[in-house]
Amino acid sequence: MNLIPQWQQLWKMYSVQLSALLVALNLAATYWPAFQGVLPAGVFTAVNSFLGLAVIISRIIKQPELSADKPTV
């Protein structure tokens, strides 16, 4: 297994940021009692589906600031 060239800039990647948001929303919906029941199940499912698709799409978007040619600090 090899790391991607930009592994040190991982948190700048759109796909990683969206994935973290998706995980945070699911954790809140599962473990935070005040959040449970606020949204109907259908809306929550649609939001999860949209964010999952956004993760996939964001992975193919080129981010010039993460170019492998630039040296990492």
PDB file of C-alpha atoms in Angstrom:
ATOM      1  CA  MET A   1       0.000   0.000   0.000  1.00  0.00           C
ATOM      2  CA  ASN A   2       1.338   3.408  -0.992  1.00  0.00           C
ATOM      3  CA  LEU A   3       0.146   6.804   0.180  1.00  0.00           C
ATOM      4  CA  ILE A   4      -1.021   9.394  -2.323  1.00  0.00           C
ATOM      5  CA  PRO A   5       1.535  12.147  -3.038  1.00  0.00           C
ATOM      6  CA  GLN A   6      -0.573  14.790  -1.264  1.00  0.00           C
ATOM      7  CA  TRP A   7      -1.215  12.797   1.918  1.00  0.00           C
ATOM      8  CA  GLN A   8       0.091  15.634   4.105  1.00  0.00           C
ATOM      9  CA  GLN A   9      -2.578  17.927   2.659  1.00  0.00           C
ATOM     10  CA  LEU A  10      -5.347  15.408   3.265  1.00  0.00           C
ATOM     11  CA  TRP A  11      -7.693  17.744   5.131  1.00  0.00           C
ATOM     12  CA  LYS A  12      -7.608  20.278   2.289  1.00  0.00           C
ATOM     13  CA  MET A  13      -9.223  17.778  -0.091  1.00  0.00           C
ATOM     14  CA  TYR A  14     -12.893  18.399  -0.829  1.00  0.00           C
ATOM     15  CA  SER A  15     -13.689  14.691  -0.703  1.00  0.00           C
ATOM     16  CA  VAL A  16     -12.189  14.335   2.774  1.00  0.00           C
ATOM     17  CA  GLN A  17     -14.007  17.425   4.052  1.00  0.00           C
ATOM     18  CA  LEU A  18     -17.345  16.161   2.729  1.00  0.00           C
ATOM     19  CA  SER A  19     -16.692  12.711   4.173  1.00  0.00           C
ATOM     20  CA  ALA A  20     -15.979  14.238   7.581  1.00  0.00           C
ATOM     21  CA  LEU A  21     -19.230  16.220   7.369  1.00  0.00           C
ATOM     22  CA  LEU A  22     -21.138  13.074   6.451  1.00  0.00           C
ATOM     23  CA  VAL A  23     -19.672  11.174   9.398  1.00  0.00           C
ATOM     24  CA  ALA A  24     -20.398  14.070  11.787  1.00  0.00           C
ATOM     25  CA  LEU A  25     -24.039  14.281  10.688  1.00  0.00           C
ATOM     26  CA  ASN A  26     -24.519  10.539  11.083  1.00  0.00           C
ATOM     27  CA  LEU A  27     -22.910  10.571  14.528  1.00  0.00           C
ATOM     28  CA  ALA A  28     -25.129  13.465  15.587  1.00  0.00           C
ATOM     29  CA  ALA A  29     -28.239  11.712  14.323  1.00  0.00           C
ATOM     30  CA  THR A  30     -27.293   8.525  16.152  1.00  0.00           C
ATOM     31  CA  TYR A  31     -25.948   9.749  19.482  1.00  0.00           C
ATOM     32  CA  TRP A  32     -27.259  13.272  20.081  1.00  0.00           C
ATOM     33  CA  PRO A  33     -30.814  13.021  21.482  1.00  0.00           C
ATOM     34  CA  ALA A  34     -31.700  16.621  20.586  1.00  0.00           C
ATOM     35  CA  PHE A  35     -30.988  15.893  16.912  1.00  0.00           C
ATOM     36  CA  GLN A  36     -33.094  12.727  16.758  1.00  0.00           C
ATOM     37  CA  GLY A  37     -36.516  13.257  15.268  1.00  0.00           C
ATOM     38  CA  VAL A  38     -35.775  16.779  14.008  1.00  0.00           C
ATOM     39  CA  LEU A  39     -35.664  15.641  10.389  1.00  0.00           C
ATOM     40  CA  PRO A  40     -37.982  13.061   8.878  1.00  0.00           C
ATOM     41  CA  ALA A  41     -36.260   9.808   7.889  1.00  0.00           C
ATOM     42  CA  GLY A  42     -36.750  10.546   4.179  1.00  0.00           C
ATOM     43  CA  VAL A  43     -35.003  13.903   4.403  1.00  0.00           C
ATOM     44  CA  PHE A  44     -32.123  12.412   6.366  1.00  0.00           C
ATOM     45  CA  THR A  45     -31.779   9.643   3.765  1.00  0.00           C
ATOM     46  CA  ALA A  46     -31.781  12.186   0.932  1.00  0.00           C
ATOM     47  CA  VAL A  47     -29.110  14.308   2.660  1.00  0.00           C
ATOM     48  CA  ASN A  48     -26.947  11.211   3.200  1.00  0.00           C
ATOM     49  CA  SER A  49     -27.348  10.185  -0.434  1.00  0.00           C
ATOM     50  CA  PHE A  50     -26.544  13.680  -1.710  1.00  0.00           C
ATOM     51  CA  LEU A  51     -23.423  13.986   0.462  1.00  0.00           C
ATOM     52  CA  GLY A  52     -22.265  10.497  -0.540  1.00  0.00           C
ATOM     53  CA  LEU A  53     -22.587  11.420  -4.205  1.00  0.00           C
ATOM     54  CA  ALA A  54     -20.842  14.743  -3.548  1.00  0.00           C
ATOM     55  CA  VAL A  55     -17.895  12.838  -2.039  1.00  0.00           C
ATOM     56  CA  ILE A  56     -17.544  10.787  -5.217  1.00  0.00           C
ATOM     57  CA  ILE A  57     -17.824  13.815  -7.497  1.00  0.00           C
ATOM     58  CA  SER A  58     -15.440  15.907  -5.397  1.00  0.00           C
ATOM     59  CA  ARG A  59     -12.815  13.184  -5.646  1.00  0.00           C
ATOM     60  CA  ILE A  60     -12.531  13.707  -9.413  1.00  0.00           C
ATOM     61  CA  ILE A  61     -12.349  17.523  -9.223  1.00  0.00           C
ATOM     62  CA  LYS A  62      -8.808  18.782  -9.669  1.00  0.00           C
ATOM     63  CA  GLN A  63      -7.675  21.069  -6.879  1.00  0.00           C
ATOM     64  CA  PRO A  64      -4.719  23.121  -8.180  1.00  0.00           C
ATOM     65  CA  GLU A  65      -3.619  24.018  -4.645  1.00  0.00           C
ATOM     66  CA  LEU A  66      -2.976  20.306  -4.035  1.00  0.00           C
ATOM     67  CA  SER A  67      -0.834  19.758  -7.111  1.00  0.00           C
ATOM     68  CA  ALA A  68       1.779  17.028  -6.705  1.00  0.00           C
ATOM     69  CA  ASP A  69       4.328  19.369  -8.312  1.00  0.00           C
ATOM     70  CA  LYS A  70       4.248  21.779  -5.387  1.00  0.00           C
ATOM     71  CA  PRO A  71       6.521  21.057  -2.452  1.00  0.00           C
ATOM     72  CA  THR A  72       4.804  20.408   0.857  1.00  0.00           C
ATOM     73  CA  VAL A  73       5.696  22.490   3.867  1.00  0.00           C
TER      74      VAL A  73
END
